C-alpha cells in the first residue's frame, strides 16, 4: 500500500470517529466538554493528516508537472498483456503507428461515420489518408471520467454534448417570484407570462499541446498506448478547462462560475483573509430557498479557504465543518466533507482568500452547464522535427464551453473585504 493510501485510510478512520461523536448530539444540544475536547483532538489529528496528504499530493503534482514524469506515470499505468485489444483499440493503435493510411477499411469507415459533415469538410482532404482521428465514444467517455478527477467543476456541473459548435443559447428563468392563484366558479384565470433570458454557451478549441513519443513506444505491444495517451490528454486538457470553467472571463474563455455568480456576502473591514460563521449563514440565505432545496447544492472553495473554515465553531461550540470519509470494506458507504450540513467541493482554481477575493461559492452548483462538442480529435505528426529525434508527435483537440445557466441567483459568492 502506498504512503498516500495509508494516510487516506488513517484519515477515514479518524473522520468516522469524529462523525460518530458529532451525530450523538442534535443541533440544539451543547456537546459535553469532555466530548468537545475529544472532538477537537480528533479534528487536530485529521488536520495534521491532511497536511501530510497535501504534501504527498504536492510532491506528486510537482512530479506530474514535469514532462518526463508525466510520461513515466502514464507509461507505468498503461502496460498490458499482448493481444488484449478491442476493435476500436486496435484502430487507434494502427492510427498511432502509421496514420489513417495504416488502418483497415472497416476501421476507417467506422471512424468516418463518427465525423459530422462539418468536421470532414474542415479536414485538409476528404480522403482517408490525411486528417485527424476522431476517437470512439467509449474512448471519449473514459477520457471524460478521467478528466473529472482534475479540479472539481466537471464533478458538479451539468454536461451536455452537441454535434456542432454552432451558436447556442439556453433559456433561463427566475422561478422564485412565480405562483398560482385561487379562482372562483366560472371565473377566468389570470395570465402570467414567464420572463425568459437567453444565455449563450460559446465553445472554444482546446489543445493538449504536443505529445512526442519514441517510435519504440508506439510499436511496443506490451504498452497500452491508447491508455497512455488518454492519461496525458486528461491531465492537460482537464486542468486548463477547470481553470476556465471556474474563473474564465466569458470573452476569450468560457464564462467561469465565479465570474457569473452574484454577490451573496461581503466580509466586514478586516476580513481580507478570514470568514466568520455569520458570514456563511448570510451567504446561504442569500440564495433563495427554491434553489437551496434542490439537488446539487453545496459549497465550493480553495483548499486554503477550507483550512480557515475548519477552525470555526457555532454558538454551541460545535465545529461547523464535519470531515468526510471514503467508502471501504470497514465503513458502510461513505460521506463527503460537509460544511453546515452541505457538501464541499474543493477546487484549486478558486481564488484564495485575499482583498476583494471571491473566495467561497454557495448554491446550486449543478446550474453550471458544460457543453462538449463532438469528441476528441487526435492528430499524428511525422515532420522532420520529430523524425530526426526518432519520435512521432501527437496533439489532441477538444471543443468545449461553459456558462452558469441561471437568472435568479442560484449561485452566490462570499467576497473578502477590501481592507
Tab-separated table of C-alpha atoms in Angstrom:
chain	number	residue	atom	x	y	z
A	1	UNK	CA	0.000	0.000	0.000
A	2	UNK	CA	1.347	3.429	-0.958
A	3	UNK	CA	2.036	6.121	1.616
A	4	UNK	CA	-0.835	8.198	0.247
A	5	UNK	CA	-3.254	5.273	0.555
A	6	UNK	CA	-2.140	4.664	4.148
A	7	UNK	CA	-2.690	8.326	5.025
A	8	UNK	CA	-6.161	8.298	3.482
A	9	UNK	CA	-7.077	5.127	5.363
A	10	UNK	CA	-5.953	6.700	8.637
A	11	UNK	CA	-7.915	9.865	7.862
A	12	UNK	CA	-11.034	7.819	7.096
A	13	UNK	CA	-10.946	6.116	10.485
A	14	UNK	CA	-10.477	9.432	12.313
A	15	UNK	CA	-13.223	11.110	10.274
A	16	UNK	CA	-15.635	8.267	11.038
A	17	UNK	CA	-14.849	8.644	14.744
A	18	UNK	CA	-15.492	12.413	14.567
A	19	UNK	CA	-18.793	11.847	12.752
A	20	UNK	CA	-19.929	9.340	15.366
A	21	UNK	CA	-19.288	11.846	18.161
A	22	UNK	CA	-20.946	14.695	16.282
A	23	UNK	CA	-24.076	12.681	15.465
A	24	UNK	CA	-24.704	11.851	19.136
A	25	UNK	CA	-25.757	15.430	19.862
A	26	UNK	CA	-28.543	17.287	17.996
A	27	UNK	CA	-28.028	20.882	16.881
A	28	UNK	CA	-29.827	22.343	19.918
A	29	UNK	CA	-27.786	20.362	22.465
A	30	UNK	CA	-24.397	21.560	23.639
A	31	UNK	CA	-21.688	18.929	23.426
A	32	UNK	CA	-20.239	17.972	26.875
A	33	UNK	CA	-16.816	19.481	27.480
A	34	UNK	CA	-15.098	16.084	27.589
A	35	UNK	CA	-16.590	15.099	24.237
A	36	UNK	CA	-15.835	18.542	22.803
A	37	UNK	CA	-12.193	18.214	23.853
A	38	UNK	CA	-12.050	14.746	22.330
A	39	UNK	CA	-13.637	16.085	19.126
A	40	UNK	CA	-11.109	18.933	18.968
A	41	UNK	CA	-8.242	16.472	19.411
A	42	UNK	CA	-9.537	14.240	16.607
A	43	UNK	CA	-10.014	17.221	14.302
A	44	UNK	CA	-6.476	18.358	15.078
A	45	UNK	CA	-5.220	14.881	14.153
A	46	UNK	CA	-7.214	14.991	10.913
A	47	UNK	CA	-5.779	18.410	10.100
A	48	UNK	CA	-2.264	17.079	10.649
A	49	UNK	CA	-3.006	14.067	8.434
A	50	UNK	CA	-4.466	16.377	5.786
A	51	UNK	CA	-1.206	18.302	5.896
A	52	UNK	CA	0.693	15.086	5.226
A	53	UNK	CA	-1.712	14.213	2.394
A	54	UNK	CA	-1.358	17.701	0.909
A	55	UNK	CA	2.424	17.419	0.966
A	56	UNK	CA	2.293	13.989	-0.647
A	57	UNK	CA	-0.110	15.270	-3.301
A	58	UNK	CA	2.104	18.299	-3.853
A	59	UNK	CA	5.095	16.031	-4.353
A	60	UNK	CA	3.095	14.027	-6.889
A	61	UNK	CA	1.897	17.255	-8.520
A	62	UNK	CA	5.429	18.545	-8.939
A	63	UNK	CA	6.387	15.241	-10.469
A	64	UNK	CA	3.354	15.332	-12.761
A	65	UNK	CA	4.216	18.840	-13.954
A	66	UNK	CA	7.500	17.519	-15.278
A	67	UNK	CA	7.017	16.221	-18.835
A	68	UNK	CA	9.282	13.223	-18.294
A	69	UNK	CA	7.442	12.291	-15.100
A	70	UNK	CA	4.077	12.662	-16.852
A	71	UNK	CA	5.159	10.168	-19.473
A	72	UNK	CA	6.623	7.781	-16.898
A	73	UNK	CA	3.483	7.800	-14.732
A	74	UNK	CA	1.231	7.226	-17.714
A	75	UNK	CA	3.525	4.522	-19.027
A	76	UNK	CA	3.517	2.608	-15.736
A	77	UNK	CA	-0.282	2.571	-15.774
A	78	UNK	CA	-0.522	1.526	-19.403
A	79	UNK	CA	1.262	-1.844	-19.507
A	80	UNK	CA	-0.968	-4.718	-20.580
A	81	UNK	CA	-0.979	-8.252	-21.936
A	82	UNK	CA	-0.208	-8.510	-25.674
A	83	UNK	CA	-3.321	-9.196	-27.739
A	84	UNK	CA	-5.701	-7.554	-25.274
A	85	UNK	CA	-7.017	-5.113	-27.880
A	86	UNK	CA	-10.635	-4.439	-28.812
A	87	UNK	CA	-11.679	-3.356	-32.317
A	88	UNK	CA	-11.584	0.371	-31.554
A	89	UNK	CA	-8.405	-0.054	-29.543
A	90	UNK	CA	-6.706	-1.753	-32.488
A	91	UNK	CA	-7.919	1.001	-34.809
A	92	UNK	CA	-6.478	3.723	-32.617
A	93	UNK	CA	-3.206	1.840	-32.236
A	94	UNK	CA	-2.989	1.425	-36.023
A	95	UNK	CA	-3.531	5.159	-36.472
A	96	UNK	CA	-0.850	5.998	-33.933
A	97	UNK	CA	1.628	3.617	-35.513
A	98	UNK	CA	1.165	4.655	-39.140
A	99	UNK	CA	-1.592	7.217	-39.581
A	100	UNK	CA	-5.017	6.754	-41.151
A	101	UNK	CA	-3.484	5.000	-44.162
A	102	UNK	CA	-2.377	2.247	-41.769
A	103	UNK	CA	-5.962	1.491	-40.724
A	104	UNK	CA	-8.136	-1.190	-42.257
A	105	UNK	CA	-11.098	-0.303	-44.469
A	106	UNK	CA	-13.629	-1.247	-41.790
A	107	UNK	CA	-11.851	0.813	-39.126
A	108	UNK	CA	-11.650	3.831	-41.432
A	109	UNK	CA	-15.350	3.524	-42.245
A	110	UNK	CA	-16.279	3.429	-38.543
A	111	UNK	CA	-14.147	6.491	-37.849
A	112	UNK	CA	-15.635	8.475	-40.741
A	113	UNK	CA	-19.125	7.605	-39.501
A	114	UNK	CA	-18.269	9.331	-36.210
A	115	UNK	CA	-17.400	12.572	-38.014
A	116	UNK	CA	-20.110	15.077	-38.864
A	117	UNK	CA	-20.014	16.687	-42.343
A	118	UNK	CA	-18.657	19.977	-40.970
A	119	UNK	CA	-15.715	18.154	-39.417
A	120	UNK	CA	-14.980	16.201	-42.607
A	121	UNK	CA	-15.183	19.380	-44.683
A	122	UNK	CA	-12.701	21.084	-42.365
A	123	UNK	CA	-10.064	18.401	-42.963
A	124	UNK	CA	-7.308	19.067	-45.468
A	125	UNK	CA	-8.840	16.417	-47.722
A	126	UNK	CA	-11.873	14.163	-47.715
A	127	UNK	CA	-9.774	11.095	-48.442
A	128	UNK	CA	-8.810	8.749	-45.640
A	129	UNK	CA	-5.078	9.323	-45.994
A	130	UNK	CA	-4.977	12.671	-44.167
A	131	UNK	CA	-6.714	14.460	-41.340
A	132	UNK	CA	-7.345	13.642	-37.701
A	133	UNK	CA	-8.590	10.565	-35.910
A	134	UNK	CA	-11.981	11.044	-34.223
A	135	UNK	CA	-11.982	8.751	-31.216
A	136	UNK	CA	-14.702	6.212	-30.446
A	137	UNK	CA	-17.481	7.025	-27.978
A	138	UNK	CA	-16.120	4.557	-25.422
A	139	UNK	CA	-12.695	6.208	-25.503
A	140	UNK	CA	-14.254	9.675	-25.177
A	141	UNK	CA	-16.351	8.513	-22.224
A	142	UNK	CA	-13.280	7.115	-20.478
A	143	UNK	CA	-11.445	10.377	-21.127
A	144	UNK	CA	-14.269	12.397	-19.576
A	145	UNK	CA	-14.291	10.168	-16.483
A	146	UNK	CA	-10.553	10.677	-16.110
A	147	UNK	CA	-10.955	14.448	-16.539
A	148	UNK	CA	-13.392	14.599	-13.606
A	149	UNK	CA	-10.532	13.787	-11.261
A	150	UNK	CA	-8.900	17.146	-12.005
A	151	UNK	CA	-10.306	20.279	-10.409
A	152	UNK	CA	-13.915	19.813	-9.376
A	153	UNK	CA	-16.044	21.624	-11.967
A	154	UNK	CA	-16.863	18.542	-14.034
A	155	UNK	CA	-17.805	16.757	-10.803
A	156	UNK	CA	-20.644	19.180	-10.009
A	157	UNK	CA	-21.621	20.716	-13.370
A	158	UNK	CA	-24.293	19.539	-15.790
A	159	UNK	CA	-22.687	18.361	-19.044
A	160	UNK	CA	-24.287	18.279	-22.486
A	161	UNK	CA	-22.948	17.205	-25.887
A	162	UNK	CA	-23.721	18.840	-29.228
A	163	UNK	CA	-22.948	17.720	-32.765
A	164	UNK	CA	-21.567	21.069	-33.934
A	165	UNK	CA	-20.080	24.219	-32.431
A	166	UNK	CA	-22.854	26.476	-33.761
A	167	UNK	CA	-24.051	29.344	-31.555
A	168	UNK	CA	-26.248	28.011	-28.782
A	169	UNK	CA	-28.485	29.962	-26.404
A	170	UNK	CA	-30.230	28.279	-23.489
A	171	UNK	CA	-33.292	29.852	-21.844
A	172	UNK	CA	-33.083	30.796	-18.172
A	173	UNK	CA	-35.861	31.939	-15.857
A	174	UNK	CA	-36.234	33.230	-12.323
A	175	UNK	CA	-38.828	30.920	-10.710
A	176	UNK	CA	-38.668	32.467	-7.242
A	177	UNK	CA	-41.480	35.011	-7.814
A	178	UNK	CA	-43.957	32.848	-9.703
A	179	UNK	CA	-47.080	31.418	-8.071
A	180	UNK	CA	-50.568	30.239	-8.857
A	181	UNK	CA	-53.929	31.593	-7.657
A	182	UNK	CA	-57.389	30.709	-6.367
A	183	UNK	CA	-60.214	31.273	-8.856
A	184	UNK	CA	-63.935	31.370	-8.265
A	185	UNK	CA	-66.581	29.315	-10.013
A	186	UNK	CA	-66.789	30.270	-13.713
A	187	UNK	CA	-64.151	32.972	-13.118
A	188	UNK	CA	-61.318	33.415	-15.618
A	189	UNK	CA	-57.744	32.714	-14.670
A	190	UNK	CA	-55.151	35.454	-14.621
A	191	UNK	CA	-52.339	35.352	-17.118
A	192	UNK	CA	-48.723	35.467	-16.007
A	193	UNK	CA	-46.089	35.209	-18.690
A	194	UNK	CA	-42.766	33.753	-17.733
A	195	UNK	CA	-39.837	36.022	-18.481
A	196	UNK	CA	-37.018	34.190	-20.223
A	197	UNK	CA	-33.465	35.326	-20.732
A	198	UNK	CA	-31.076	33.738	-23.201
A	199	UNK	CA	-27.635	32.702	-22.006
A	200	UNK	CA	-25.046	31.646	-24.554
A	201	UNK	CA	-22.643	28.739	-24.225
A	202	UNK	CA	-19.897	29.530	-26.694
A	203	UNK	CA	-17.305	26.873	-27.451
A	204	UNK	CA	-13.538	27.180	-27.581
A	205	UNK	CA	-10.925	24.912	-29.109
A	206	UNK	CA	-8.560	23.429	-26.533
A	207	UNK	CA	-5.246	21.814	-27.350
A	208	UNK	CA	-3.390	19.213	-25.320
A	209	UNK	CA	-0.098	20.708	-26.574
A	210	UNK	CA	2.164	18.366	-28.494
A	211	UNK	CA	2.989	14.913	-27.151
A	212	UNK	CA	6.205	13.403	-28.544
A	213	UNK	CA	6.603	9.621	-28.321
A	214	UNK	CA	9.553	7.468	-29.438
A	215	UNK	CA	8.925	5.040	-32.300
A	216	UNK	CA	9.673	2.107	-29.989
A	217	UNK	CA	6.891	3.043	-27.568
A	218	UNK	CA	4.286	3.344	-30.318
A	219	UNK	CA	5.250	-0.057	-31.725
A	220	UNK	CA	5.575	-1.923	-28.404
A	221	UNK	CA	2.627	-4.309	-27.999
A	222	UNK	CA	3.220	-4.521	-24.245
A	223	UNK	CA	2.206	-0.883	-23.855
A	224	UNK	CA	-1.440	0.193	-23.945
A	225	UNK	CA	-0.603	3.259	-25.996
A	226	UNK	CA	-4.256	4.356	-26.068
A	227	UNK	CA	-4.478	4.464	-22.256
A	228	UNK	CA	-1.086	6.131	-22.127
A	229	UNK	CA	-2.184	8.956	-24.428
A	230	UNK	CA	-5.540	9.198	-22.657
A	231	UNK	CA	-3.934	9.839	-19.269
A	232	UNK	CA	-1.802	12.645	-20.696
A	233	UNK	CA	-4.753	14.186	-22.543
A	234	UNK	CA	-6.940	14.084	-19.425
A	235	UNK	CA	-4.221	15.663	-17.318
A	236	UNK	CA	-3.530	18.522	-19.705
A	237	UNK	CA	-6.993	19.292	-21.046
A	238	UNK	CA	-8.793	18.950	-17.716
A	239	UNK	CA	-6.543	21.376	-15.868
A	240	UNK	CA	-6.915	24.260	-18.286
A	241	UNK	CA	-10.635	23.645	-18.732
A	242	UNK	CA	-11.263	23.521	-14.991
A	243	UNK	CA	-9.460	26.847	-14.603
A	244	UNK	CA	-11.626	28.492	-17.251
A	245	UNK	CA	-14.867	26.894	-16.010
A	246	UNK	CA	-14.027	28.435	-12.631
A	247	UNK	CA	-12.654	31.918	-13.353
A	248	UNK	CA	-12.928	32.289	-17.150
A	249	UNK	CA	-13.597	35.820	-18.397
A	250	UNK	CA	-16.557	34.913	-20.636
A	251	UNK	CA	-14.995	36.596	-23.671
A	252	UNK	CA	-11.865	34.801	-24.811
A	253	UNK	CA	-12.608	31.942	-22.406
A	254	UNK	CA	-15.746	30.177	-21.141
A	255	UNK	CA	-17.753	32.174	-18.607
A	256	UNK	CA	-16.500	30.858	-15.262
A	257	UNK	CA	-18.833	30.088	-12.384
A	258	UNK	CA	-17.109	32.677	-10.165
A	259	UNK	CA	-17.430	35.285	-12.915
A	260	UNK	CA	-21.136	34.541	-13.384
A	261	UNK	CA	-22.133	34.197	-9.711
A	262	UNK	CA	-23.874	37.010	-7.847
A	263	UNK	CA	-22.787	38.671	-4.628
A	264	UNK	CA	-24.078	36.924	-1.535
A	265	UNK	CA	-21.993	38.360	1.295
A	266	UNK	CA	-19.028	40.710	1.591
A	267	UNK	CA	-16.817	40.455	4.652
A	268	UNK	CA	-16.586	43.414	7.012
A	269	UNK	CA	-13.433	45.512	7.245
A	270	UNK	CA	-10.508	43.445	8.484
A	271	UNK	CA	-11.639	40.184	6.865
A	272	UNK	CA	-9.256	40.116	3.917
A	273	UNK	CA	-8.038	36.673	4.966
A	274	UNK	CA	-10.932	35.362	7.065
A	275	UNK	CA	-14.590	34.436	7.115
A	276	UNK	CA	-16.817	34.054	10.178
A	277	UNK	CA	-19.781	31.829	10.982
A	278	UNK	CA	-22.314	34.647	10.485
A	279	UNK	CA	-20.920	35.308	7.001
A	280	UNK	CA	-21.604	31.720	5.975
A	281	UNK	CA	-25.149	31.897	7.369
A	282	UNK	CA	-25.746	35.105	5.399
A	283	UNK	CA	-24.231	33.539	2.282
A	284	UNK	CA	-26.538	30.522	2.476
A	285	UNK	CA	-29.615	32.688	2.973
A	286	UNK	CA	-28.678	34.969	0.090
A	287	UNK	CA	-29.690	32.027	-2.121
A	288	UNK	CA	-33.460	31.633	-2.394
A	289	UNK	CA	-34.938	28.527	-0.684
A	290	UNK	CA	-36.291	27.485	-4.086
A	291	UNK	CA	-32.678	26.750	-5.032
A	292	UNK	CA	-31.373	25.659	-1.622
A	293	UNK	CA	-33.767	22.714	-1.558
A	294	UNK	CA	-32.657	21.399	-4.952
A	295	UNK	CA	-30.096	18.662	-5.695
A	296	UNK	CA	-26.586	19.821	-6.444
A	297	UNK	CA	-26.473	22.473	-3.699
A	298	UNK	CA	-23.225	22.927	-1.828
A	299	UNK	CA	-20.059	24.928	-1.263
A	300	UNK	CA	-17.028	25.353	-3.496
A	301	UNK	CA	-13.696	26.791	-2.367
A	302	UNK	CA	-9.918	26.522	-2.486
A	303	UNK	CA	-8.300	24.135	-0.019
A	304	UNK	CA	-6.658	27.056	1.810
A	305	UNK	CA	-10.110	28.575	2.433
A	306	UNK	CA	-11.296	25.285	3.893
A	307	UNK	CA	-8.349	25.405	6.288
A	308	UNK	CA	-9.665	28.727	7.634
A	309	UNK	CA	-13.224	27.406	7.942
A	310	UNK	CA	-12.231	24.235	9.788
A	311	UNK	CA	-11.388	26.323	12.855
A	312	UNK	CA	-14.849	27.949	13.099
A	313	UNK	CA	-17.414	26.745	15.667
A	314	UNK	CA	-21.105	27.512	16.048
A	315	UNK	CA	-22.841	29.013	19.094
A	316	UNK	CA	-22.983	25.563	20.736
A	317	UNK	CA	-19.225	25.107	20.417
A	318	UNK	CA	-19.583	22.523	17.652
A	319	UNK	CA	-17.290	22.660	14.607
A	320	UNK	CA	-19.281	23.748	11.551
A	321	UNK	CA	-17.012	21.570	9.405
A	322	UNK	CA	-17.548	17.816	9.627
A	323	UNK	CA	-14.853	15.726	7.911
A	324	UNK	CA	-15.981	13.105	5.447
A	325	UNK	CA	-14.667	9.613	4.865
A	326	UNK	CA	-14.408	7.289	1.909
A	327	UNK	CA	-16.284	4.038	1.498
A	328	UNK	CA	-14.252	0.903	2.083
A	329	UNK	CA	-14.578	-2.625	3.387
A	330	UNK	CA	-14.787	-1.478	7.027
A	331	UNK	CA	-17.104	1.505	6.582
A	332	UNK	CA	-20.554	1.127	5.073
A	333	UNK	CA	-20.998	3.723	2.363
A	334	UNK	CA	-19.078	6.931	2.872
A	335	UNK	CA	-19.674	10.610	3.461
A	336	UNK	CA	-18.316	13.776	1.862
A	337	UNK	CA	-16.801	16.639	3.810
A	338	UNK	CA	-19.661	18.852	4.973
A	339	UNK	CA	-19.966	22.491	5.972
A	340	UNK	CA	-23.090	23.357	7.930
A	341	UNK	CA	-24.598	20.153	6.589
A	342	UNK	CA	-23.778	20.921	2.947
A	343	UNK	CA	-21.240	19.067	0.761
A	344	UNK	CA	-17.969	20.812	-0.100
A	345	UNK	CA	-16.193	20.735	-3.449
A	346	UNK	CA	-12.506	21.611	-3.323
A	347	UNK	CA	-11.399	23.448	-6.448
A	348	UNK	CA	-7.794	24.609	-6.543
A	349	UNK	CA	-8.627	27.154	-9.241
A	350	UNK	CA	-10.944	29.039	-6.868
A	351	UNK	CA	-9.451	32.358	-5.685
A	352	UNK	CA	-7.593	32.130	-2.379
A	353	UNK	CA	-8.626	34.498	0.395
A	354	UNK	CA	-7.256	37.991	-0.251
A	355	UNK	CA	-8.563	41.547	-0.501
A	356	UNK	CA	-11.777	41.572	-2.593
A	357	UNK	CA	-11.329	37.877	-3.494
A	358	UNK	CA	-14.493	35.940	-4.333
A	359	UNK	CA	-13.224	33.036	-2.288
A	360	UNK	CA	-16.323	30.934	-1.482
A	361	UNK	CA	-19.277	29.879	-3.614
A	362	UNK	CA	-22.582	28.503	-2.372
A	363	UNK	CA	-25.673	27.418	-4.228
A	364	UNK	CA	-26.959	25.025	-6.849
A	365	UNK	CA	-23.604	24.377	-8.487
A	366	UNK	CA	-25.194	21.985	-10.977
A	367	UNK	CA	-26.706	25.030	-12.705
A	368	UNK	CA	-23.315	25.456	-14.357
A	369	UNK	CA	-23.527	23.772	-17.754
A	370	UNK	CA	-20.548	22.422	-19.685
A	371	UNK	CA	-21.007	21.967	-23.419
A	372	UNK	CA	-18.741	19.472	-25.191
A	373	UNK	CA	-18.786	19.491	-28.997
A	374	UNK	CA	-18.431	16.077	-30.593
A	375	UNK	CA	-15.473	14.026	-29.438
A	376	UNK	CA	-11.744	14.396	-29.127
A	377	UNK	CA	-9.839	14.610	-32.414
A	378	UNK	CA	-6.276	13.304	-32.360
A	379	UNK	CA	-3.661	14.332	-34.929
A	380	UNK	CA	-0.445	12.480	-35.731
A	381	UNK	CA	2.644	14.468	-36.787
A	382	UNK	CA	5.678	12.983	-38.538
A	383	UNK	CA	7.549	16.065	-39.739
A	384	UNK	CA	11.331	16.329	-39.527
A	385	UNK	CA	11.269	17.981	-36.108
A	386	UNK	CA	10.047	14.653	-34.703
A	387	UNK	CA	11.580	12.208	-37.182
A	388	UNK	CA	15.163	13.366	-36.601
A	389	UNK	CA	14.674	12.551	-32.921
A	390	UNK	CA	13.153	9.143	-33.621
A	391	UNK	CA	9.729	10.319	-32.465
A	392	UNK	CA	6.123	10.581	-33.558
A	393	UNK	CA	4.145	13.626	-32.442
A	394	UNK	CA	0.520	13.716	-31.344
A	395	UNK	CA	-1.813	16.555	-30.400
A	396	UNK	CA	-5.421	16.367	-29.273
A	397	UNK	CA	-8.122	18.976	-29.821
A	398	UNK	CA	-11.365	19.187	-27.865
A	399	UNK	CA	-14.018	21.875	-28.289
A	400	UNK	CA	-15.917	22.851	-25.177
A	401	UNK	CA	-17.512	25.767	-23.347
A	402	UNK	CA	-19.453	26.552	-20.204
A	403	UNK	CA	-21.756	29.052	-18.512
A	404	UNK	CA	-23.965	29.415	-15.446
A	405	UNK	CA	-27.477	28.905	-16.824
A	406	UNK	CA	-29.435	30.848	-14.245
A	407	UNK	CA	-31.394	34.083	-13.986
A	408	UNK	CA	-32.467	34.015	-10.345
A	409	UNK	CA	-29.284	33.846	-8.285
A	410	UNK	CA	-28.789	30.095	-7.897
A	411	UNK	CA	-25.101	30.557	-7.028
A	412	UNK	CA	-23.693	33.346	-4.831
A	413	UNK	CA	-20.189	34.199	-3.662
A	414	UNK	CA	-18.600	35.379	-0.442
A	415	UNK	CA	-16.050	38.122	-1.057
A	416	UNK	CA	-13.357	39.040	1.424
A	417	UNK	CA	-13.227	42.676	2.497
A	418	UNK	CA	-11.198	45.246	0.572
A	419	UNK	CA	-9.133	46.205	3.630
